[in-house]
CSV table of C-alpha atoms in Angstrom, one decimal:
chain,number,residue,atom,x,y,z
A,1,MET,CA,0.0,0.0,0.0
A,2,PHE,CA,1.4,3.4,-1.0
A,3,LYS,CA,-0.4,6.5,0.8
A,4,GLU,CA,0.2,10.1,0.8
A,5,MET,CA,-0.9,12.4,3.5
A,6,THR,CA,-0.5,16.1,4.6
A,7,VAL,CA,1.1,17.8,7.8
A,8,GLN,CA,0.4,21.6,8.3
A,9,THR,CA,3.4,22.9,10.5
A,10,GLU,CA,2.9,26.2,12.4
A,11,VAL,CA,6.3,27.7,13.2
A,12,ARG,CA,9.8,27.7,11.8
A,13,THR,CA,10.9,24.7,13.6
A,14,GLN,CA,8.7,22.2,15.2
A,15,LEU,CA,8.3,18.4,15.5
A,16,VAL,CA,5.0,17.3,14.7
A,17,LEU,CA,3.7,14.0,16.4
A,18,ILE,CA,2.4,11.7,13.6
A,19,ASP,CA,1.8,8.5,15.6
A,20,SER,CA,-1.7,8.3,15.3
A,21,GLU,CA,-1.5,8.9,11.4
A,22,VAL,CA,1.0,6.3,10.6
A,23,ARG,CA,-0.8,3.5,13.1
A,24,GLY,CA,-3.9,4.3,11.3
A,25,ALA,CA,-2.5,3.8,7.7
A,26,ILE,CA,-0.9,0.7,8.9
A,27,GLN,CA,-4.4,-0.5,10.2
A,28,GLU,CA,-5.9,0.5,7.1
A,29,SER,CA,-3.3,-1.5,5.0
A,30,GLY,CA,-4.7,-4.7,6.6
A,31,ILE,CA,-0.8,-5.7,6.6
A,32,GLU,CA,0.0,-7.8,10.1
A,33,GLU,CA,3.4,-8.3,9.7
A,34,GLY,CA,5.9,-6.3,7.2
A,35,LEU,CA,7.6,-3.1,7.2
A,36,CYS,CA,6.1,0.6,6.9
A,37,VAL,CA,8.6,3.1,5.3
A,38,LEU,CA,8.0,6.9,5.9
A,39,TRP,CA,9.5,9.4,3.4
A,40,VAL,CA,9.3,13.3,3.6
A,41,PRO,CA,9.5,14.6,0.0
A,42,HIS,CA,11.0,17.8,1.1
A,43,THR,CA,14.8,19.0,1.5
A,44,THR,CA,14.0,21.2,4.5
A,45,ALA,CA,12.0,18.7,6.7
A,46,ALA,CA,13.0,15.3,8.3
A,47,LEU,CA,11.7,12.4,10.2
A,48,THR,CA,12.8,11.3,13.9
A,49,ILE,CA,11.8,9.1,16.8
A,50,ASN,CA,12.0,10.6,20.2
A,51,GLU,CA,10.3,10.9,23.6
A,52,ASN,CA,6.8,12.2,23.8
A,53,ALA,CA,6.2,12.2,27.6
A,54,ASP,CA,8.0,15.4,28.5
A,55,PRO,CA,7.5,18.4,25.7
A,56,ASP,CA,10.8,19.6,27.0
A,57,VAL,CA,12.8,16.6,25.2
A,58,VAL,CA,11.3,18.2,21.9
A,59,ARG,CA,12.4,21.9,23.0
A,60,ASP,CA,15.9,20.6,23.7
A,61,ILE,CA,16.3,18.8,20.5
A,62,LEU,CA,15.0,22.0,18.6
A,63,HIS,CA,16.9,24.5,20.6
A,64,GLU,CA,20.5,22.5,20.8
A,65,THR,CA,20.5,21.9,17.0
A,66,GLY,CA,19.6,25.2,16.3
A,67,LYS,CA,22.7,26.1,18.4
A,68,ILE,CA,25.0,23.6,16.3
A,69,ILE,CA,23.5,24.5,13.1
A,70,PRO,CA,22.5,28.5,13.3
A,71,PHE,CA,19.8,30.1,11.0
A,72,GLU,CA,22.5,32.4,10.0
A,73,ASP,CA,26.3,31.5,9.7
A,74,GLY,CA,27.9,33.0,6.3
A,75,TYR,CA,25.6,30.4,4.2
A,76,HIS,CA,26.0,31.1,0.3
A,77,HIS,CA,22.4,29.8,-0.4
A,78,MET,CA,20.4,33.0,-1.1
A,79,GLU,CA,17.0,31.6,0.2
A,80,GLY,CA,18.3,31.8,4.1
A,81,ASN,CA,17.2,28.3,4.9
A,82,SER,CA,20.5,26.5,4.4
A,83,ALA,CA,20.3,25.4,8.3
A,84,ALA,CA,17.1,23.7,7.3
A,85,HIS,CA,18.8,21.9,4.3
A,86,ILE,CA,21.6,20.8,6.8
A,87,LYS,CA,19.2,19.6,9.6
A,88,SER,CA,17.3,17.7,6.9
A,89,SER,CA,20.3,15.6,5.7
A,90,LEU,CA,21.6,15.0,9.5
A,91,PHE,CA,18.2,13.7,10.8
A,92,GLY,CA,17.3,12.0,7.7
A,93,PRO,CA,14.1,12.0,5.3
A,94,SER,CA,13.1,8.4,6.1
A,95,LEU,CA,12.3,5.9,8.7
A,96,THR,CA,11.7,2.2,8.3
A,97,LEU,CA,9.4,0.8,10.8
A,98,ILE,CA,8.8,-2.9,11.5
A,99,ILE,CA,5.2,-4.1,11.7
A,100,CYS,CA,4.2,-6.7,13.9
A,101,GLY,CA,0.7,-7.7,14.6
A,102,GLY,CA,-0.7,-4.9,12.4
A,103,ARG,CA,1.1,-2.3,14.7
A,104,PRO,CA,4.5,-0.5,14.2
A,105,VAL,CA,6.8,-1.6,16.9
A,106,LEU,CA,7.7,1.1,19.0
A,107,GLY,CA,9.4,1.4,22.5
A,108,THR,CA,7.2,2.8,25.5
A,109,TRP,CA,8.8,6.2,25.0
A,110,GLN,CA,9.0,6.6,21.4
A,111,SER,CA,7.0,8.4,19.2
A,112,ILE,CA,7.4,9.2,15.4
A,113,TYR,CA,7.7,13.0,14.7
A,114,PHE,CA,7.7,15.0,11.6
A,115,CYS,CA,10.5,17.5,11.6
A,116,GLU,CA,9.8,21.2,10.2
A,117,PHE,CA,12.8,23.1,9.8
A,118,ASP,CA,11.8,25.7,7.4
A,119,GLY,CA,7.9,26.7,8.5
A,120,PRO,CA,5.4,27.2,8.7
A,121,ARG,CA,4.4,25.1,5.6
A,122,ARG,CA,1.9,22.8,4.3
A,123,ARG,CA,3.9,19.4,3.9
A,124,ARG,CA,3.6,16.1,2.3
A,125,LEU,CA,4.5,12.6,4.0
A,126,LEU,CA,4.8,9.4,2.0
A,127,MET,CA,4.3,6.0,3.1
A,128,LYS,CA,4.6,2.6,1.6
A,129,VAL,CA,3.5,-0.4,3.7
A,130,LEU,CA,5.0,-3.7,2.5
A,131,GLU,CA,3.9,-7.3,3.7
A,132,GLY,CA,6.7,-9.9,4.5
B,3,MET,CA,11.3,-13.4,11.3
B,4,PHE,CA,11.0,-11.2,14.2
B,5,LYS,CA,13.4,-11.5,17.3
B,6,GLU,CA,14.0,-9.4,20.2
B,7,MET,CA,17.7,-9.5,22.2
B,8,THR,CA,19.3,-7.6,24.8
B,9,VAL,CA,22.5,-5.6,25.1
B,10,GLN,CA,24.0,-4.9,28.4
B,11,THR,CA,25.9,-1.5,28.4
B,12,GLU,CA,28.6,-0.7,31.1
B,13,VAL,CA,29.2,3.0,30.8
B,14,ARG,CA,27.4,6.2,30.1
B,15,THR,CA,28.3,6.4,26.4
B,16,GLN,CA,29.6,3.5,24.6
B,17,LEU,CA,29.2,1.7,21.0
B,18,VAL,CA,28.7,-1.7,21.5
B,19,LEU,CA,29.7,-4.2,18.6
B,20,ILE,CA,26.8,-6.3,17.6
B,21,ASP,CA,28.0,-7.9,14.3
B,22,SER,CA,28.0,-11.8,15.8
B,23,GLU,CA,24.3,-11.1,17.1
B,24,VAL,CA,22.9,-9.7,13.8
B,25,ARG,CA,24.8,-12.2,11.8
B,26,GLY,CA,23.4,-15.1,13.8
B,27,ALA,CA,19.9,-14.1,13.8
B,28,ILE,CA,20.0,-13.7,10.0
B,29,GLN,CA,21.7,-17.3,9.8
B,30,GLU,CA,18.8,-18.6,12.1
B,31,SER,CA,16.2,-17.2,10.1
B,32,GLY,CA,17.3,-19.1,7.0
B,33,ILE,CA,16.9,-16.1,4.7
B,34,GLU,CA,19.1,-16.1,1.9
B,35,GLU,CA,18.3,-12.8,0.1
B,36,GLY,CA,16.3,-10.2,1.6
B,37,LEU,CA,16.5,-7.3,4.1
B,38,CYS,CA,17.2,-7.2,7.8
B,39,VAL,CA,15.7,-4.3,9.7
B,40,LEU,CA,17.4,-3.3,13.2
B,41,TRP,CA,15.5,-1.4,15.7
B,42,VAL,CA,16.4,0.3,18.9
B,43,PRO,CA,12.9,0.9,21.2
B,44,HIS,CA,14.8,3.5,23.0
B,45,THR,CA,15.2,7.5,22.8
B,46,THR,CA,18.6,7.7,24.1
B,47,ALA,CA,20.4,5.1,22.2
B,48,ALA,CA,20.8,4.5,18.6
B,49,LEU,CA,22.5,2.4,15.9
B,50,THR,CA,25.3,3.2,13.7
B,51,ILE,CA,27.9,1.5,11.1
B,52,ASN,CA,31.5,2.1,11.6
B,53,GLU,CA,35.2,1.1,11.5
B,54,ASN,CA,36.2,-1.8,14.1
B,55,ALA,CA,39.8,-2.0,13.3
B,56,ASP,CA,41.2,0.9,15.3
B,57,PRO,CA,39.3,1.4,18.7
B,58,ASP,CA,40.4,5.2,18.6
B,59,VAL,CA,37.7,5.6,15.6
B,60,VAL,CA,35.2,4.8,18.3
B,61,ARG,CA,36.9,6.9,21.0
B,62,ASP,CA,36.7,9.9,18.5
B,63,ILE,CA,33.1,9.6,17.5
B,64,LEU,CA,32.1,9.4,21.4
B,65,HIS,CA,34.5,12.1,22.0
B,66,GLU,CA,33.6,14.5,19.5
B,67,THR,CA,29.9,14.0,19.5
B,68,GLY,CA,30.1,14.6,23.1
B,69,LYS,CA,31.8,18.0,22.2
B,70,ILE,CA,29.3,19.1,19.8
B,71,ILE,CA,26.3,18.2,22.2
B,72,PRO,CA,27.7,18.5,25.7
B,73,PHE,CA,26.0,16.7,28.7
B,74,GLU,CA,25.0,20.1,30.3
B,75,ASP,CA,23.9,22.7,28.3
B,76,GLY,CA,21.2,24.8,29.7
B,77,TYR,CA,18.8,21.8,28.8
B,78,HIS,CA,15.2,22.2,30.1
B,79,HIS,CA,14.3,18.4,30.2
B,80,MET,CA,15.0,17.7,34.0
B,81,GLU,CA,16.0,14.1,33.9
B,82,GLY,CA,19.4,15.1,32.8
B,83,ASN,CA,19.9,13.2,29.7
B,84,SER,CA,18.9,15.6,26.9
B,85,ALA,CA,22.3,15.2,25.1
B,86,ALA,CA,21.6,11.5,24.9
B,87,HIS,CA,18.0,12.1,23.3
B,88,ILE,CA,19.5,14.5,20.8
B,89,LYS,CA,22.3,12.0,20.1
B,90,SER,CA,19.4,9.5,19.6
B,91,SER,CA,17.9,11.6,16.6
B,92,LEU,CA,20.9,12.5,15.1
B,93,PHE,CA,22.6,9.0,14.8
B,94,GLY,CA,19.0,7.2,14.3
B,95,PRO,CA,17.2,4.3,15.7
B,96,SER,CA,17.5,1.8,12.9
B,97,LEU,CA,19.3,0.4,10.2
B,98,THR,CA,18.2,-1.6,7.0
B,99,LEU,CA,20.7,-4.2,6.1
B,100,ILE,CA,20.8,-6.1,2.7
B,101,ILE,CA,21.1,-9.6,3.0
B,102,CYS,CA,23.0,-11.7,0.2
B,103,GLY,CA,23.6,-15.2,0.4
B,104,GLY,CA,22.5,-15.4,3.7
B,105,ARG,CA,24.8,-12.6,5.1
B,106,PRO,CA,24.4,-9.0,5.8
B,107,VAL,CA,26.4,-7.1,3.1
B,108,LEU,CA,28.9,-5.0,4.9
B,109,GLY,CA,32.3,-3.4,3.5
B,110,THR,CA,35.7,-4.6,4.7
B,111,TRP,CA,35.9,-2.0,7.6
B,112,GLN,CA,32.3,-1.8,8.5
B,113,SER,CA,30.8,-3.0,11.9
B,114,ILE,CA,27.5,-2.8,13.4
B,115,TYR,CA,27.2,-0.8,16.6
B,116,PHE,CA,24.4,-0.4,19.4
B,117,CYS,CA,25.1,3.3,20.4
B,118,GLU,CA,24.6,3.7,24.5
B,119,PHE,CA,24.3,7.3,25.0
B,120,ASP,CA,22.8,7.3,28.6
B,121,GLY,CA,24.2,4.1,30.2
B,122,PRO,CA,24.7,1.9,31.7
B,123,ARG,CA,21.6,0.1,31.2
B,124,ARG,CA,20.1,-3.2,30.1
B,125,ARG,CA,18.8,-2.5,26.3
B,126,ARG,CA,16.5,-4.0,23.8
B,127,LEU,CA,17.2,-4.8,20.3
B,128,LEU,CA,14.8,-5.7,17.7
B,129,MET,CA,15.2,-7.5,14.5
B,130,LYS,CA,12.9,-7.9,11.5
B,131,VAL,CA,14.5,-10.4,8.6
B,132,LEU,CA,12.3,-10.5,5.6
B,133,GLU,CA,12.7,-12.3,2.3
B,134,GLY,CA,12.8,-10.9,-1.3
C,9,MET,CA,17.9,-7.6,-7.6
C,10,PHE,CA,21.2,-6.8,-6.2
C,11,LYS,CA,23.7,-4.5,-8.0
C,12,GLU,CA,27.0,-3.1,-7.4
C,13,MET,CA,28.3,0.0,-9.0
C,14,THR,CA,31.3,2.4,-8.5
C,15,VAL,CA,31.7,6.1,-7.5
C,16,GLN,CA,34.8,8.0,-8.7
C,17,THR,CA,35.2,11.1,-6.3
C,18,GLU,CA,37.4,13.9,-7.2
C,19,VAL,CA,38.2,15.7,-3.9
C,20,ARG,CA,38.3,15.5,-0.2
C,21,THR,CA,34.7,16.0,0.6
C,22,GLN,CA,31.8,16.2,-2.1
C,23,LEU,CA,28.5,15.2,-2.6
C,24,VAL,CA,27.8,13.2,-5.9
C,25,LEU,CA,24.7,13.1,-7.5
C,26,ILE,CA,23.7,9.8,-8.1
C,27,ASP,CA,19.9,10.2,-9.5
C,28,SER,CA,20.4,8.7,-12.8
C,29,GLU,CA,22.4,5.7,-11.8
C,30,VAL,CA,19.6,4.8,-9.0
C,31,ARG,CA,16.7,5.5,-11.6
C,32,GLY,CA,18.6,3.2,-14.3
C,33,ALA,CA,19.2,0.6,-11.8
C,34,ILE,CA,15.6,0.5,-10.6
C,35,GLN,CA,14.3,0.3,-14.3
C,36,GLU,CA,16.5,-2.6,-15.1
C,37,SER,CA,15.0,-4.4,-12.2
C,38,GLY,CA,11.9,-4.3,-14.0
C,39,ILE,CA,10.3,-3.9,-10.7
C,40,GLU,CA,7.2,-1.7,-10.4
C,41,GLU,CA,6.5,-1.5,-7.0
C,42,GLY,CA,8.5,-2.0,-3.9
C,43,LEU,CA,11.7,-0.8,-2.2
C,44,CYS,CA,15.3,0.3,-3.1
C,45,VAL,CA,17.9,0.1,-0.3
C,46,LEU,CA,21.2,2.0,-1.0
C,47,TRP,CA,24.2,0.9,1.1
C,48,VAL,CA,27.8,2.4,1.1
C,49,PRO,CA,30.0,-0.3,2.1
C,50,HIS,CA,32.5,2.1,3.7
C,51,THR,CA,33.1,4.1,7.2
C,52,THR,CA,34.2,7.5,5.8
C,53,ALA,CA,31.4,8.1,3.2
C,54,ALA,CA,27.4,8.1,3.3
C,55,LEU,CA,24.3,9.0,1.7
C,56,THR,CA,22.0,11.8,1.8
C,57,ILE,CA,19.1,13.5,0.0
C,58,ASN,CA,19.1,17.1,-0.3
C,59,GLU,CA,18.4,20.0,-3.1
C,60,ASN,CA,20.0,19.8,-6.4
C,61,ALA,CA,18.7,23.3,-7.9
C,62,ASP,CA,21.1,25.5,-6.3
C,63,PRO,CA,24.6,24.2,-5.9
C,64,ASP,CA,25.3,26.5,-3.0
C,65,VAL,CA,22.9,24.3,-1.0
C,66,VAL,CA,25.7,21.5,-1.2
C,67,ARG,CA,28.4,23.9,-0.7
C,68,ASP,CA,26.7,25.1,2.6
C,69,ILE,CA,26.2,21.4,3.8
C,70,LEU,CA,29.7,20.7,3.5
C,71,HIS,CA,31.0,23.9,4.8
C,72,GLU,CA,28.8,23.9,7.8
C,73,THR,CA,29.4,20.2,8.5
C,74,GLY,CA,33.1,20.9,8.3
C,75,LYS,CA,32.8,23.6,10.6
C,76,ILE,CA,30.9,21.4,13.2
C,77,ILE,CA,33.3,18.6,12.8
C,78,PRO,CA,36.5,19.7,12.0
C,79,PHE,CA,39.1,17.8,10.2
C,80,GLU,CA,41.7,18.3,12.9
C,81,ASP,CA,40.2,18.5,16.4
C,82,GLY,CA,42.6,16.5,18.9
C,83,TYR,CA,41.4,13.0,17.3
C,84,HIS,CA,43.2,9.9,18.6
C,85,HIS,CA,42.8,7.8,15.5
C,86,MET,CA,46.3,8.4,13.5
C,87,GLU,CA,45.1,8.0,9.9
C,88,GLY,CA,44.0,11.6,10.2
C,89,ASN,CA,40.3,10.9,9.0
C,90,SER,CA,38.5,10.8,12.1
C,91,ALA,CA,36.1,13.5,10.9
C,92,ALA,CA,35.0,11.6,7.7
C,93,HIS,CA,34.3,8.7,10.2
C,94,ILE,CA,31.8,10.7,12.3
C,95,LYS,CA,30.5,12.4,9.4
C,96,SER,CA,29.8,9.0,8.1
C,97,SER,CA,27.8,8.0,11.2
C,98,LEU,CA,25.6,11.3,11.4
C,99,PHE,CA,24.6,11.3,7.7
C,100,GLY,CA,24.3,7.4,7.7
C,101,PRO,CA,25.5,4.7,5.3
C,102,SER,CA,22.1,3.7,3.7
C,103,LEU,CA,18.9,5.1,2.3
C,104,THR,CA,15.4,3.3,1.8
C,105,LEU,CA,13.8,4.7,-1.3
C,106,ILE,CA,10.0,3.8,-1.8
C,107,ILE,CA,9.4,2.6,-5.7
C,108,CYS,CA,6.2,3.4,-7.2
C,109,GLY,CA,5.4,3.0,-11.2
C,110,GLY,CA,8.9,1.8,-11.5
C,111,ARG,CA,10.6,4.9,-10.2
C,112,PRO,CA,11.9,6.0,-6.8
C,113,VAL,CA,9.4,8.6,-5.2
C,114,LEU,CA,11.3,11.8,-4.9
C,115,GLY,CA,10.3,15.2,-3.9
C,116,THR,CA,10.5,17.6,-6.6
C,117,TRP,CA,13.6,19.0,-5.3
C,118,GLN,CA,15.0,15.9,-3.8
C,119,SER,CA,18.3,14.5,-5.4
C,120,ILE,CA,20.3,11.3,-4.2
C,121,TYR,CA,23.8,12.0,-3.3
C,122,PHE,CA,27.0,10.0,-2.4
C,123,CYS,CA,28.7,11.8,0.4
C,124,GLU,CA,32.5,11.7,0.1
C,125,PHE,CA,34.3,12.8,3.3
C,126,ASP,CA,37.8,11.5,2.9
C,127,GLY,CA,38.5,11.6,-1.1
C,128,PRO,CA,39.5,11.4,-3.6
C,129,ARG,CA,38.9,7.8,-3.7
C,130,ARG,CA,37.3,5.2,-6.0
C,131,ARG,CA,33.8,4.2,-3.8
C,132,ARG,CA,31.4,1.3,-4.2
C,133,LEU,CA,27.5,1.7,-4.1
C,134,LEU,CA,25.4,-1.3,-3.3
C,135,MET,CA,21.6,-1.5,-4.1
C,136,LYS,CA,19.1,-4.1,-3.4
C,137,VAL,CA,15.8,-3.8,-5.3
C,138,LEU,CA,12.8,-5.6,-3.7
C,139,GLU,CA,9.5,-6.0,-5.1
C,140,GLY,CA,6.3,-5.7,-2.7
């Protein structure tokens, strides 16, 4: 099953929780055992897995990576979003989830996040669910 | 085949070699051609591929990423392990290995490492082997 | 289908566009729906997705990651390429592309890059195309 969904982001950098969208699409596919590949078709966004219990974890991830890769740092790219391109490559555009019993296998504290690094924008998220 | 194993870490940050565990599980599956997806169900650990010949490579990876993402840096998350959460997102929780002839395809110098960023702990490692 | 190709790099750090090689190999496999796993069997190289429209994006990615992970920084590994090993782990050695209608699903601005962090060298790139 191949599926496309949209994610509306609200600010310049943001981690948007997409657990329920991913779980829903896997359930919809009817596939019990296999893989789910998530793909962000953008070069200033990414996907990641991290904690959802304390919102300060997400705050610290965004704040610290913003210190490591500043918005302004003598970049040559004229659009002003080089930091977002660099973060996109470091976080990565894709995740491959294991499906077991019709659900993605995640740890107790793991949630799936769409990473916006150059928002706010209306973004696309692609999913492939594969049996096996 | 879906399998779970455990990895006991000994110190705060550590790369634990898991080549033989992964090779063993692939062999056990009997699958000759396909994929092997490794997944760490934790948000302060990760997986990576790097050199196993000179132990100083692992030392440099841990030391340098510790300089880039310090243990203390004005984080808001009260548990004191924000650096580990950030490293987990940058290294990534998963690897997808190609299986060829019943073995994972790795380069001469490549080894598979479980990355501990907030140890010591008893950790879980999940594996899915898929034919295709 | 499992395939190996080579990538010749020209300088110390470089992003080499490999879109046409990947598209060609997928077409050659005859597989219309599935996954394509790319794997770099080296520990001082990687793979990434980013923009191909403005060459300054690639320049900024290489320049900024060179500032974050300097070539010289008191590393212990005697070969002088620890920065390349660290970048390899942060960018990652692999990508899993979704195949739809015989083509890799990429966004308008996305291209596939082989990342050289310790060139120039003759490098290998491995590909597995899987139906599903």
